Structure formats: structure tokens, C-alpha cells
Amino acid sequence: MQNRIVHLIDADPSETRINVEGWIRTKRDSKNFCFFEINDGSCLKNLQVILDKSTSELSEVITHISTGASVTFTGILVESPGKNQKVELQAEDVILHGEAPADTYPLQKKRHSLEFLREIAHLRPRTNTISAVARVRNSLSFAIHSYFQEKEFIYVHTPIVSASDAEGAGEMFQVTTLPLDDIPKDNGVVDYSKDFFGKPANLTVSGQLEAEIYAMALKNVYTFGPTFRAENSNTARHLAEFWMIEPEMAFCTLEGDMAVAEEFLKYIFNYVLNHCEADMAFFNKWVQKGVADGLKEVVDKPFIHLPYTDAIKELTSTKKEFEFPVSWGADLQSEHEKFLTEEVFKAPVIVTDYPKEIKAFYMKLNDDEKTVRAMDVLVPRLGEIIGGSEREYRYDVLTRRLDELGLDPKDYWWYLDLRKYGSVPHAGFGLGFDRVVQYVTGMQNIRDVIPFPRTVHNAEF
RNA sequence: UCCCCUGUAGCUCAGCUGGUAGAGCGGGUGACUGUUAAUCACUAGGUCGGAGGUUCAAGUCCUUCCGGGGGAGCCA
């Protein structure tokens, strides 16, 4: 655990003999000296190791050390005469744990395309970009827990397998133990009484409804876990398996919801800017120019609040031509969201009070009977990063809404019970964690910010 | 799922209006003065995504299937 390279590169020279473990990134060999760059994933930088071949008996073993090999060097940290590093390890001994034959090892010193790296997802964390993503992803996870824990939210584990057929947030993966080549049927209808749970079950598409249950007892809760959508969407922003964060707050209206969403985003962005400086500088320079600078701006500026109706006015009063027509009642398209965040306000925008027809049944109906207390946080570059709402907490209005939408109240019995017993205004939001990582790092494709992307026709590794 | 682009050496790509393939990097071998995308010399790698078709002749044109990318829809 000691001697991680992130600390060694800034350490002072010392007479103490130390061990350094890691993987070889490059080797520069000449007659008398051999230089290695060794990386252990603790940071982007490598530690330079120098080996004096004239005084060492290691000439044989170092011919087997090539890019990708795993080694432990023993030596002394000395001041480096070279200009690119403060210190370097003067090696006295080396253990070669595992060779990486250069004629077949796929990773080279040069840059690889992210598409190629995706095909070797078992080796790609050994690259600068993917390891930096892993560290930022880790820090963001920590920051998320840290924010909610500081605010005394309770972390709730909502189920992965859900037999509730009420969520309706997207296409679901069915979970079954029925034999697919011989499904038991009763008059042509699948006999789910023979299935594991005795009824149809799916992988969860959202933990929100279950989170509401716990909010109705613990006041402020959040979920942070995997979510699944079986949608045939093939874009740089969609995964079939992704991680979602869903806070839910009792005694809270949309105003409180928006305030938390803004504070939360700023907190986690700020955390990463402060704790992953080197990685963020890397993204800022090589992955997407100015991504870290843009993040700083988001942290400093107040978010714009804009009712849907005003957003429509904004979009219809511009001379800009849109591919999709703008009209009250239609959902905002990607191009509209981009226009608002990137051209009109140049800042994150929270659009509120959408028409009820384009939002979910559980959102609180406004007095106009036309709009609901929904909010979407839109950010430049990415579009919607957060979707949330104040929930409909009035029993009679909720049952009326279910009725209007042709939904069966029996399927929502426990959800309705929450409105029957001790109901209270409450609100929450959801955000896709992987999209946050994407936004923060500036990575173009969501498949490169999750270690093992699951997408249509792709579940390798 | 729809629209557009694309698939040539291990990687990144070039290959004009059809005449059976090239570069850089990487690999191997050797040289080398503390190198840092090291350098220099030599060298080996490809039935041009698969299957059909047009043609005297196909990497190049056509059909189709399969990958990959961009955009859209769905959404987080």
C-alpha cells in the first residue's frame, strides 16, 4: 500500500531503500543505461526508473521487461538530472512478476482510439484516459455519498429485481426461471404461477417509488445503484445497465428540490475539481478543451429557473430555425435544450412546470390542471442531466390521474397507501451517474466512462 | 428503430475517374554519449470485414449481411 507513485513523484530524495510496484509503460534502452516508466494507477504520471547496466547483473532479466510487464523495483529515490521529473528510482533489483510479450501485447506507447480500446476492455484501464476516468468516477461516487451523508440523508437500497409492474419508465428486462424453449401456458397465456416469483418480474428501471416509501419514514433518503433499460437506443449517451442516484425528500416542494439539485451538482463538481486536479487537467487539455474551466463556471453561476411556458416563448421568439417545430405541449428536443443552455443563457437551466401529458403520472398537478411540478436540469453540451418533480401527494388527485391515464389503481396499492396514511408534500430527482461522469470528464461516449458497458448486442467482459 | 459516414498490416491511416497494395507508429535484429513520443540502421508483417454480382480486370463499382462512428427518436 505504501510507495504509491502518486506520492513518490513529489517525494524528496532519500537514502532509504524502497520497493515500487507497477506496470511498465515504456522502456528506453541504451548500451549502459536502461530507463523504465512505471505506472501503478495511482495517478497519470509514471515514475522513471533508471538501471545502470554496467554495474548490474540484471541485464538478462531486463530484456524480458517490456511495455505491460508487471514488476517490483527495489532502489533508492534520487534527484533526477533529467528535466521532466523531480526524482527517479535508481534501481538495484527488480522482480519481473509477469511478462507482456511485445509481439502480441495490444497496448502500445502511442495513442489508441477509444473504439479500439473498447474492444480490449480488459486492458484499457492501463491507459491514461481510462485510468483517469476510473479515478474521477471513483471520486464522484465518493462525493455523492459525502454530500448526502453530510446532509443527513439515509442511503436506501432499493431492489434490483422488481415484481412491481407499475414503474413504466422504459422497456424492461424480464427476469425469469421459466424454460424459454418450453414456457408453461394456460390457454395460450404464460402461466407465471410457475415462475420463480409466481408473477412477472423485471430488472428495476428506477428505485424512485421504493425510495418514496422510505422518505415517508426517514424524511430524506437517496438511492445510488444500478438500473436497467432494455431500450433499443444506440447513442453515445445510453447504456442498458447504468447507475442512477435518486434522492427523495419529505416535507419538500419543488423549490426545495431544485435547491438541493443545484447545491448537489455544484458540490460534486467542486469536489472533483479539488480532488482530481491532475486528471481534470488531462481531460481539459486532451479530451475536451476547456471541460474543467466550464465546470468551474457552472460551480460559480446560479442556475437559471425557467418555466416550460417561458421556455417555449424563448424558443418561438428566436430567428433560429429548428429541425423540430416548437409548440406548447410538445417535449423539448435536444436542439432546443442546447439552444437554451448554450446560446440563450450559457449556463445550466432548470425548466419547470411541464405539460402533464409529457410527464409521469406521479408528478404533482398544478392548479392550472395543465402542468405538473416537474423540473429538468439542463446543462450545456449534454442536455438533461437531472429529471425530478414534486410528487402528487393528494390521494384523490393521484387516483384521478391514474384513471385518466388508464392505469389500474390495484397495481399501485402500496403507492396509494402512502397518500392514504400520513401523506406529506415530497419531492425528488434522479440523475444518471454515468452521464455525470461523461459531463465532468468531457468524454464523448458513455461506453468509455463505465468499466464494462452493456449496450444493445454488447455484453462482452 | 431511422438517416448519414465508415471497415485496407498489431495500431492510426493513404490508396485520384477500376489495371491484384503503401506510410507512420508498433514488432524483430543490431548500434548508441542520461533517456523521457529517445535516436540511427536493417528487417518481417496484409486472401483490402463476410458472401454474392458486374467486368478481360475489383481495395476501388453494385447487392446483401456483419462490425464501428456521427446525428435523431426513446430516455437517465
PDB file of N, CA and C in Angstrom, chain A residues 345-438:
ATOM      1  N   PHE A 345     -28.764  31.257 -22.438  1.00  0.00           N
ATOM      2  CA  PHE A 345     -28.343  31.543 -21.054  1.00  0.00           C
ATOM      3  C   PHE A 345     -26.869  31.240 -20.783  1.00  0.00           C
ATOM      4  N   LYS A 346     -26.268  30.398 -21.603  1.00  0.00           N
ATOM      5  CA  LYS A 346     -24.875  29.998 -21.401  1.00  0.00           C
ATOM      6  C   LYS A 346     -24.621  29.546 -19.961  1.00  0.00           C
ATOM      7  N   ALA A 347     -25.552  28.791 -19.450  1.00  0.00           N
ATOM      8  CA  ALA A 347     -25.468  28.307 -18.062  1.00  0.00           C
ATOM      9  C   ALA A 347     -26.463  27.155 -17.922  1.00  0.00           C
ATOM     10  N   PRO A 348     -26.372  26.390 -16.838  1.00  0.00           N
ATOM     11  CA  PRO A 348     -27.390  25.366 -16.586  1.00  0.00           C
ATOM     12  C   PRO A 348     -28.764  26.010 -16.407  1.00  0.00           C
ATOM     13  N   VAL A 349     -29.764  25.364 -16.954  1.00  0.00           N
ATOM     14  CA  VAL A 349     -31.121  25.896 -16.903  1.00  0.00           C
ATOM     15  C   VAL A 349     -32.039  24.836 -16.282  1.00  0.00           C
ATOM     16  N   ILE A 350     -32.851  25.249 -15.322  1.00  0.00           N
ATOM     17  CA  ILE A 350     -33.849  24.334 -14.768  1.00  0.00           C
ATOM     18  C   ILE A 350     -35.203  24.703 -15.357  1.00  0.00           C
ATOM     19  N   VAL A 351     -35.707  23.829 -16.208  1.00  0.00           N
ATOM     20  CA  VAL A 351     -37.016  24.054 -16.800  1.00  0.00           C
ATOM     21  C   VAL A 351     -38.060  23.391 -15.903  1.00  0.00           C
ATOM     22  N   THR A 352     -39.117  24.133 -15.576  1.00  0.00           N
ATOM     23  CA  THR A 352     -40.122  23.623 -14.637  1.00  0.00           C
ATOM     24  C   THR A 352     -41.518  23.640 -15.244  1.00  0.00           C
ATOM     25  N   ASP A 353     -42.431  22.986 -14.566  1.00  0.00           N
ATOM     26  CA  ASP A 353     -43.860  23.055 -14.888  1.00  0.00           C
ATOM     27  C   ASP A 353     -44.184  22.681 -16.329  1.00  0.00           C
ATOM     28  N   TYR A 354     -43.841  21.448 -16.639  1.00  0.00           N
ATOM     29  CA  TYR A 354     -44.100  20.904 -17.972  1.00  0.00           C
ATOM     30  C   TYR A 354     -45.574  20.532 -18.112  1.00  0.00           C
ATOM     31  N   PRO A 355     -46.068  20.459 -19.356  1.00  0.00           N
ATOM     32  CA  PRO A 355     -47.437  19.958 -19.567  1.00  0.00           C
ATOM     33  C   PRO A 355     -47.563  18.547 -19.000  1.00  0.00           C
ATOM     34  N   LYS A 356     -48.681  18.257 -18.375  1.00  0.00           N
ATOM     35  CA  LYS A 356     -48.848  16.955 -17.711  1.00  0.00           C
ATOM     36  C   LYS A 356     -48.782  15.802 -18.701  1.00  0.00           C
ATOM     37  N   GLU A 357     -49.165  16.063 -19.952  1.00  0.00           N
ATOM     38  CA  GLU A 357     -49.214  14.991 -20.953  1.00  0.00           C
ATOM     39  C   GLU A 357     -47.847  14.391 -21.249  1.00  0.00           C
ATOM     40  N   ILE A 358     -46.789  15.178 -21.067  1.00  0.00           N
ATOM     41  CA  ILE A 358     -45.471  14.665 -21.425  1.00  0.00           C
ATOM     42  C   ILE A 358     -44.662  14.251 -20.194  1.00  0.00           C
ATOM     43  N   LYS A 359     -45.320  14.185 -19.053  1.00  0.00           N
ATOM     44  CA  LYS A 359     -44.601  13.784 -17.842  1.00  0.00           C
ATOM     45  C   LYS A 359     -45.321  12.630 -17.142  1.00  0.00           C
ATOM     46  N   ALA A 360     -44.652  12.085 -16.126  1.00  0.00           N
ATOM     47  CA  ALA A 360     -45.151  10.865 -15.486  1.00  0.00           C
ATOM     48  C   ALA A 360     -46.364  11.129 -14.590  1.00  0.00           C
ATOM     49  N   PHE A 361     -47.097  10.049 -14.331  1.00  0.00           N
ATOM     50  CA  PHE A 361     -48.365  10.136 -13.588  1.00  0.00           C
ATOM     51  C   PHE A 361     -48.206  10.640 -12.151  1.00  0.00           C
ATOM     52  N   TYR A 362     -47.008  10.418 -11.586  1.00  0.00           N
ATOM     53  CA  TYR A 362     -46.847  10.693 -10.152  1.00  0.00           C
ATOM     54  C   TYR A 362     -46.462  12.140  -9.857  1.00  0.00           C
ATOM     55  N   MET A 363     -46.364  12.983 -10.879  1.00  0.00           N
ATOM     56  CA  MET A 363     -45.933  14.353 -10.632  1.00  0.00           C
ATOM     57  C   MET A 363     -47.111  15.230 -10.205  1.00  0.00           C
ATOM     58  N   LYS A 364     -46.844  16.132  -9.289  1.00  0.00           N
ATOM     59  CA  LYS A 364     -47.922  16.920  -8.703  1.00  0.00           C
ATOM     60  C   LYS A 364     -48.564  17.871  -9.715  1.00  0.00           C
ATOM     61  N   LEU A 365     -49.870  17.776  -9.769  1.00  0.00           N
ATOM     62  CA  LEU A 365     -50.630  18.604 -10.710  1.00  0.00           C
ATOM     63  C   LEU A 365     -50.708  20.036 -10.185  1.00  0.00           C
ATOM     64  N   ASN A 366     -50.421  20.984 -11.086  1.00  0.00           N
ATOM     65  CA  ASN A 366     -50.570  22.391 -10.707  1.00  0.00           C
ATOM     66  C   ASN A 366     -52.042  22.788 -10.717  1.00  0.00           C
ATOM     67  N   ASP A 367     -52.334  23.965 -10.134  1.00  0.00           N
ATOM     68  CA  ASP A 367     -53.725  24.428 -10.057  1.00  0.00           C
ATOM     69  C   ASP A 367     -54.315  24.711 -11.431  1.00  0.00           C
ATOM     70  N   ASP A 368     -53.448  24.983 -12.414  1.00  0.00           N
ATOM     71  CA  ASP A 368     -53.965  25.226 -13.775  1.00  0.00           C
ATOM     72  C   ASP A 368     -54.502  23.945 -14.417  1.00  0.00           C
ATOM     73  N   GLU A 369     -54.252  22.791 -13.763  1.00  0.00           N
ATOM     74  CA  GLU A 369     -54.706  21.484 -14.245  1.00  0.00           C
ATOM     75  C   GLU A 369     -54.053  21.096 -15.569  1.00  0.00           C
ATOM     76  N   LYS A 370     -53.108  21.893 -16.017  1.00  0.00           N
ATOM     77  CA  LYS A 370     -52.471  21.609 -17.311  1.00  0.00           C
ATOM     78  C   LYS A 370     -51.011  21.205 -17.163  1.00  0.00           C
ATOM     79  N   THR A 371     -50.380  21.724 -16.146  1.00  0.00           N
ATOM     80  CA  THR A 371     -48.952  21.466 -15.987  1.00  0.00           C
ATOM     81  C   THR A 371     -48.692  20.760 -14.659  1.00  0.00           C
ATOM     82  N   VAL A 372     -47.504  20.181 -14.582  1.00  0.00           N
ATOM     83  CA  VAL A 372     -47.123  19.484 -13.353  1.00  0.00           C
ATOM     84  C   VAL A 372     -45.828  20.073 -12.807  1.00  0.00           C
ATOM     85  N   ARG A 373     -45.636  19.849 -11.520  1.00  0.00           N
ATOM     86  CA  ARG A 373     -44.459  20.393 -10.835  1.00  0.00           C
ATOM     87  C   ARG A 373     -43.222  19.524 -11.122  1.00  0.00           C
ATOM     88  N   ALA A 374     -42.830  19.549 -12.367  1.00  0.00           N
ATOM     89  CA  ALA A 374     -41.652  18.794 -12.794  1.00  0.00           C
ATOM     90  C   ALA A 374     -40.503  19.752 -13.026  1.00  0.00           C
ATOM     91  N   MET A 375     -39.310  19.245 -12.951  1.00  0.00           N
ATOM     92  CA  MET A 375     -38.158  20.066 -13.307  1.00  0.00           C
ATOM     93  C   MET A 375     -37.112  19.200 -13.993  1.00  0.00           C
ATOM     94  N   ASP A 376     -36.512  19.760 -15.028  1.00  0.00           N
ATOM     95  CA  ASP A 376     -35.373  19.120 -15.678  1.00  0.00           C
ATOM     96  C   ASP A 376     -34.210  20.083 -15.575  1.00  0.00           C
ATOM     97  N   VAL A 377     -33.075  19.583 -15.112  1.00  0.00           N
ATOM     98  CA  VAL A 377     -31.871  20.418 -15.112  1.00  0.00           C
ATOM     99  C   VAL A 377     -31.130  20.148 -16.410  1.00  0.00           C
ATOM    100  N   LEU A 378     -31.001  21.186 -17.211  1.00  0.00           N
ATOM    101  CA  LEU A 378     -30.303  21.069 -18.492  1.00  0.00           C
ATOM    102  C   LEU A 378     -28.939  21.725 -18.376  1.00  0.00           C
ATOM    103  N   VAL A 379     -27.932  21.047 -18.868  1.00  0.00           N
ATOM    104  CA  VAL A 379     -26.592  21.632 -18.840  1.00  0.00           C
ATOM    105  C   VAL A 379     -26.046  21.733 -20.257  1.00  0.00           C
ATOM    106  N   PRO A 380     -25.162  22.721 -20.486  1.00  0.00           N
ATOM    107  CA  PRO A 380     -24.540  22.833 -21.806  1.00  0.00           C
ATOM    108  C   PRO A 380     -23.851  21.521 -22.190  1.00  0.00           C
ATOM    109  N   ARG A 381     -23.777  21.248 -23.481  1.00  0.00           N
ATOM    110  CA  ARG A 381     -23.106  20.063 -24.030  1.00  0.00           C
ATOM    111  C   ARG A 381     -23.923  18.792 -23.924  1.00  0.00           C
ATOM    112  N   LEU A 382     -24.507  18.525 -22.762  1.00  0.00           N
ATOM    113  CA  LEU A 382     -25.117  17.223 -22.536  1.00  0.00           C
ATOM    114  C   LEU A 382     -26.637  17.254 -22.642  1.00  0.00           C
ATOM    115  N   GLY A 383     -27.256  18.363 -22.253  1.00  0.00           N
ATOM    116  CA  GLY A 383     -28.717  18.401 -22.206  1.00  0.00           C
ATOM    117  C   GLY A 383     -29.191  18.041 -20.820  1.00  0.00           C
ATOM    118  N   GLU A 384     -30.232  17.205 -20.753  1.00  0.00           N
ATOM    119  CA  GLU A 384     -30.824  16.883 -19.458  1.00  0.00           C
ATOM    120  C   GLU A 384     -29.884  16.032 -18.612  1.00  0.00           C
ATOM    121  N   ILE A 385     -29.546  16.529 -17.438  1.00  0.00           N
ATOM    122  CA  ILE A 385     -28.692  15.756 -16.535  1.00  0.00           C
ATOM    123  C   ILE A 385     -29.491  15.288 -15.328  1.00  0.00           C
ATOM    124  N   ILE A 386     -30.536  16.026 -14.993  1.00  0.00           N
ATOM    125  CA  ILE A 386     -31.388  15.661 -13.856  1.00  0.00           C
ATOM    126  C   ILE A 386     -32.844  15.812 -14.266  1.00  0.00           C
ATOM    127  N   GLY A 387     -33.655  14.853 -13.847  1.00  0.00           N
ATOM    128  CA  GLY A 387     -35.093  14.979 -14.012  1.00  0.00           C
ATOM    129  C   GLY A 387     -35.739  14.755 -12.655  1.00  0.00           C
ATOM    130  N   GLY A 388     -36.619  15.652 -12.273  1.00  0.00           N
ATOM    131  CA  GLY A 388     -37.217  15.475 -10.952  1.00  0.00           C
ATOM    132  C   GLY A 388     -38.593  16.106 -10.894  1.00  0.00           C
ATOM    133  N   SER A 389     -39.205  15.990  -9.726  1.00  0.00           N
ATOM    134  CA  SER A 389     -40.527  16.588  -9.570  1.00  0.00           C
ATOM    135  C   SER A 389     -40.945  16.589  -8.106  1.00  0.00           C
ATOM    136  N   GLU A 390     -41.919  17.435  -7.845  1.00  0.00           N
ATOM    137  CA  GLU A 390     -42.657  17.276  -6.602  1.00  0.00           C
ATOM    138  C   GLU A 390     -43.671  16.181  -6.884  1.00  0.00           C
ATOM    139  N   ARG A 391     -43.876  15.265  -5.933  1.00  0.00           N
ATOM    140  CA  ARG A 391     -44.760  14.141  -6.192  1.00  0.00           C
ATOM    141  C   ARG A 391     -46.202  14.522  -5.848  1.00  0.00           C
ATOM    142  N   GLU A 392     -47.114  13.873  -6.537  1.00  0.00           N
ATOM    143  CA  GLU A 392     -48.533  14.086  -6.203  1.00  0.00           C
ATOM    144  C   GLU A 392     -48.809  13.372  -4.888  1.00  0.00           C
ATOM    145  N   TYR A 393     -49.090  14.157  -3.853  1.00  0.00           N
ATOM    146  CA  TYR A 393     -49.275  13.533  -2.534  1.00  0.00           C
ATOM    147  C   TYR A 393     -50.743  13.487  -2.125  1.00  0.00           C
ATOM    148  N   ARG A 394     -51.618  14.047  -2.984  1.00  0.00           N
ATOM    149  CA  ARG A 394     -53.047  14.068  -2.652  1.00  0.00           C
ATOM    150  C   ARG A 394     -53.708  12.814  -3.215  1.00  0.00           C
ATOM    151  N   TYR A 395     -54.268  12.035  -2.334  1.00  0.00           N
ATOM    152  CA  TYR A 395     -54.858  10.739  -2.709  1.00  0.00           C
ATOM    153  C   TYR A 395     -55.860  10.874  -3.845  1.00  0.00           C
ATOM    154  N   ASP A 396     -56.770  11.826  -3.693  1.00  0.00           N
ATOM    155  CA  ASP A 396     -57.841  11.939  -4.699  1.00  0.00           C
ATOM    156  C   ASP A 396     -57.305  12.375  -6.063  1.00  0.00           C
ATOM    157  N   VAL A 397     -56.346  13.288  -6.054  1.00  0.00           N
ATOM    158  CA  VAL A 397     -55.803  13.742  -7.338  1.00  0.00           C
ATOM    159  C   VAL A 397     -55.008  12.617  -8.010  1.00  0.00           C
ATOM    160  N   LEU A 398     -54.261  11.870  -7.195  1.00  0.00           N
ATOM    161  CA  LEU A 398     -53.456  10.780  -7.763  1.00  0.00           C
ATOM    162  C   LEU A 398     -54.341   9.691  -8.376  1.00  0.00           C
ATOM    163  N   THR A 399     -55.396   9.325  -7.667  1.00  0.00           N
ATOM    164  CA  THR A 399     -56.291   8.301  -8.227  1.00  0.00           C
ATOM    165  C   THR A 399     -56.961   8.823  -9.508  1.00  0.00           C
ATOM    166  N   ARG A 400     -57.283  10.101  -9.515  1.00  0.00           N
ATOM    167  CA  ARG A 400     -57.881  10.691 -10.720  1.00  0.00           C
ATOM    168  C   ARG A 400     -56.903  10.622 -11.892  1.00  0.00           C
ATOM    169  N   ARG A 401     -55.624  10.917 -11.617  1.00  0.00           N
ATOM    170  CA  ARG A 401     -54.603  10.888 -12.667  1.00  0.00           C
ATOM    171  C   ARG A 401     -54.414   9.470 -13.206  1.00  0.00           C
ATOM    172  N   LEU A 402     -54.373   8.490 -12.300  1.00  0.00           N
ATOM    173  CA  LEU A 402     -54.247   7.094 -12.730  1.00  0.00           C
ATOM    174  C   LEU A 402     -55.404   6.740 -13.647  1.00  0.00           C
ATOM    175  N   ASP A 403     -56.571   7.182 -13.243  1.00  0.00           N
ATOM    176  CA  ASP A 403     -57.781   6.906 -14.008  1.00  0.00           C
ATOM    177  C   ASP A 403     -57.694   7.518 -15.404  1.00  0.00           C
ATOM    178  N   GLU A 404     -57.292   8.788 -15.456  1.00  0.00           N
ATOM    179  CA  GLU A 404     -57.156   9.489 -16.742  1.00  0.00           C
ATOM    180  C   GLU A 404     -56.210   8.759 -17.695  1.00  0.00           C
ATOM    181  N   LEU A 405     -55.166   8.170 -17.112  1.00  0.00           N
ATOM    182  CA  LEU A 405     -54.146   7.529 -17.930  1.00  0.00           C
ATOM    183  C   LEU A 405     -54.434   6.051 -18.176  1.00  0.00           C
ATOM    184  N   GLY A 406     -55.593   5.606 -17.668  1.00  0.00           N
ATOM    185  CA  GLY A 406     -55.978   4.212 -17.892  1.00  0.00           C
ATOM    186  C   GLY A 406     -55.133   3.229 -17.104  1.00  0.00           C
ATOM    187  N   LEU A 407     -54.548   3.687 -15.994  1.00  0.00           N
ATOM    188  CA  LEU A 407     -53.744   2.794 -15.172  1.00  0.00           C
ATOM    189  C   LEU A 407     -54.607   2.200 -14.079  1.00  0.00           C
ATOM    190  N   ASP A 408     -54.327   0.972 -13.690  1.00  0.00           N
ATOM    191  CA  ASP A 408     -55.141   0.271 -12.692  1.00  0.00           C
ATOM    192  C   ASP A 408     -54.635   0.574 -11.277  1.00  0.00           C
ATOM    193  N   PRO A 409     -55.474   1.228 -10.460  1.00  0.00           N
ATOM    194  CA  PRO A 409     -55.053   1.580  -9.098  1.00  0.00           C
ATOM    195  C   PRO A 409     -54.602   0.357  -8.285  1.00  0.00           C
ATOM    196  N   LYS A 410     -55.118  -0.823  -8.641  1.00  0.00           N
ATOM    197  CA  LYS A 410     -54.727  -2.042  -7.905  1.00  0.00           C
ATOM    198  C   LYS A 410     -53.218  -2.295  -8.009  1.00  0.00           C
ATOM    199  N   ASP A 411     -52.646  -1.919  -9.165  1.00  0.00           N
ATOM    200  CA  ASP A 411     -51.207  -2.121  -9.345  1.00  0.00           C
ATOM    201  C   ASP A 411     -50.386  -1.166  -8.484  1.00  0.00           C
ATOM    202  N   TYR A 412     -51.049  -0.140  -7.991  1.00  0.00           N
ATOM    203  CA  TYR A 412     -50.338   0.901  -7.243  1.00  0.00           C
ATOM    204  C   TYR A 412     -50.802   0.970  -5.796  1.00  0.00           C
ATOM    205  N   TRP A 413     -51.284  -0.149  -5.289  1.00  0.00           N
ATOM    206  CA  TRP A 413     -51.947  -0.129  -3.975  1.00  0.00           C
ATOM    207  C   TRP A 413     -51.049   0.407  -2.873  1.00  0.00           C
ATOM    208  N   TRP A 414     -49.775  -0.023  -2.881  1.00  0.00           N
ATOM    209  CA  TRP A 414     -48.913   0.441  -1.782  1.00  0.00           C
ATOM    210  C   TRP A 414     -48.487   1.887  -1.984  1.00  0.00           C
ATOM    211  N   TYR A 415     -48.384   2.286  -3.257  1.00  0.00           N
ATOM    212  CA  TYR A 415     -48.025   3.665  -3.550  1.00  0.00           C
ATOM    213  C   TYR A 415     -49.167   4.596  -3.126  1.00  0.00           C
ATOM    214  N   LEU A 416     -50.383   4.130  -3.345  1.00  0.00           N
ATOM    215  CA  LEU A 416     -51.551   4.917  -2.927  1.00  0.00           C
ATOM    216  C   LEU A 416     -51.682   4.951  -1.401  1.00  0.00           C
ATOM    217  N   ASP A 417     -51.280   3.841  -0.766  1.00  0.00           N
ATOM    218  CA  ASP A 417     -51.333   3.802   0.700  1.00  0.00           C
ATOM    219  C   ASP A 417     -50.501   4.926   1.326  1.00  0.00           C
ATOM    220  N   LEU A 418     -49.395   5.247   0.673  1.00  0.00           N
ATOM    221  CA  LEU A 418     -48.534   6.317   1.188  1.00  0.00           C
ATOM    222  C   LEU A 418     -49.280   7.647   1.216  1.00  0.00           C
ATOM    223  N   ARG A 419     -50.279   7.784   0.297  1.00  0.00           N
ATOM    224  CA  ARG A 419     -51.089   9.012   0.236  1.00  0.00           C
ATOM    225  C   ARG A 419     -52.282   8.921   1.186  1.00  0.00           C
ATOM    226  N   LYS A 420     -52.542   7.700   1.619  1.00  0.00           N
ATOM    227  CA  LYS A 420     -53.693   7.489   2.483  1.00  0.00           C
ATOM    228  C   LYS A 420     -53.299   7.687   3.946  1.00  0.00           C
ATOM    229  N   TYR A 421     -52.073   7.332   4.245  1.00  0.00           N
ATOM    230  CA  TYR A 421     -51.615   7.357   5.646  1.00  0.00           C
ATOM    231  C   TYR A 421     -50.427   8.291   5.816  1.00  0.00           C
ATOM    232  N   GLY A 422     -50.660   9.402   6.437  1.00  0.00           N
ATOM    233  CA  GLY A 422     -49.552  10.321   6.755  1.00  0.00           C
ATOM    234  C   GLY A 422     -48.891  10.923   5.534  1.00  0.00           C
ATOM    235  N   SER A 423     -49.677  11.231   4.535  1.00  0.00           N
ATOM    236  CA  SER A 423     -49.110  11.816   3.320  1.00  0.00           C
ATOM    237  C   SER A 423     -48.587  13.224   3.586  1.00  0.00           C
ATOM    238  N   VAL A 424     -47.603  13.604   2.815  1.00  0.00           N
ATOM    239  CA  VAL A 424     -46.993  14.907   3.013  1.00  0.00           C
ATOM    240  C   VAL A 424     -46.350  15.321   1.691  1.00  0.00           C
ATOM    241  N   PRO A 425     -46.281  16.630   1.400  1.00  0.00           N
ATOM    242  CA  PRO A 425     -45.576  17.043   0.184  1.00  0.00           C
ATOM    243  C   PRO A 425     -44.160  16.478   0.188  1.00  0.00           C
ATOM    244  N   HIS A 426     -43.762  15.913  -0.929  1.00  0.00           N
ATOM    245  CA  HIS A 426     -42.398  15.417  -1.034  1.00  0.00           C
ATOM    246  C   HIS A 426     -41.943  15.505  -2.478  1.00  0.00           C
ATOM    247  N   ALA A 427     -40.646  15.487  -2.648  1.00  0.00           N
ATOM    248  CA  ALA A 427     -40.078  15.703  -3.979  1.00  0.00           C
ATOM    249  C   ALA A 427     -38.744  14.985  -4.077  1.00  0.00           C
ATOM    250  N   GLY A 428     -38.322  14.795  -5.296  1.00  0.00           N
ATOM    251  CA  GLY A 428     -37.043  14.127  -5.504  1.00  0.00           C
ATOM    252  C   GLY A 428     -36.609  14.282  -6.935  1.00  0.00           C
ATOM    253  N   PHE A 429     -35.465  13.734  -7.219  1.00  0.00           N
ATOM    254  CA  PHE A 429     -34.990  13.758  -8.604  1.00  0.00           C
ATOM    255  C   PHE A 429     -34.098  12.569  -8.859  1.00  0.00           C
ATOM    256  N   GLY A 430     -33.799  12.362 -10.128  1.00  0.00           N
ATOM    257  CA  GLY A 430     -32.922  11.266 -10.496  1.00  0.00           C
ATOM    258  C   GLY A 430     -31.858  11.772 -11.436  1.00  0.00           C
ATOM    259  N   LEU A 431     -30.677  11.206 -11.299  1.00  0.00           N
ATOM    260  CA  LEU A 431     -29.685  11.517 -12.316  1.00  0.00           C
ATOM    261  C   LEU A 431     -28.863  10.300 -12.646  1.00  0.00           C
ATOM    262  N   GLY A 432     -28.543  10.200 -13.919  1.00  0.00           N
ATOM    263  CA  GLY A 432     -27.741   9.089 -14.408  1.00  0.00           C
ATOM    264  C   GLY A 432     -26.286   9.352 -14.076  1.00  0.00           C
ATOM    265  N   PHE A 433     -25.732   8.472 -13.249  1.00  0.00           N
ATOM    266  CA  PHE A 433     -24.366   8.682 -12.784  1.00  0.00           C
ATOM    267  C   PHE A 433     -23.368   8.693 -13.932  1.00  0.00           C
ATOM    268  N   ASP A 434     -23.546   7.778 -14.861  1.00  0.00           N
ATOM    269  CA  ASP A 434     -22.589   7.680 -15.958  1.00  0.00           C
ATOM    270  C   ASP A 434     -22.593   8.937 -16.826  1.00  0.00           C
ATOM    271  N   ARG A 435     -23.761   9.562 -16.924  1.00  0.00           N
ATOM    272  CA  ARG A 435     -23.829  10.817 -17.677  1.00  0.00           C
ATOM    273  C   ARG A 435     -23.121  11.936 -16.935  1.00  0.00           C
ATOM    274  N   VAL A 436     -23.162  11.865 -15.619  1.00  0.00           N
ATOM    275  CA  VAL A 436     -22.424  12.855 -14.832  1.00  0.00           C
ATOM    276  C   VAL A 436     -20.925  12.682 -15.078  1.00  0.00           C
ATOM    277  N   VAL A 437     -20.481  11.435 -15.066  1.00  0.00           N
ATOM    278  CA  VAL A 437     -19.061  11.169 -15.316  1.00  0.00           C
ATOM    279  C   VAL A 437     -18.685  11.674 -16.714  1.00  0.00           C
ATOM    280  N   GLN A 438     -19.583  11.425 -17.650  1.00  0.00           N
ATOM    281  CA  GLN A 438     -19.376  11.870 -19.016  1.00  0.00           C
ATOM    282  C   GLN A 438     -19.255  13.396 -19.080  1.00  0.00           C
TER     283      GLN A 438
END
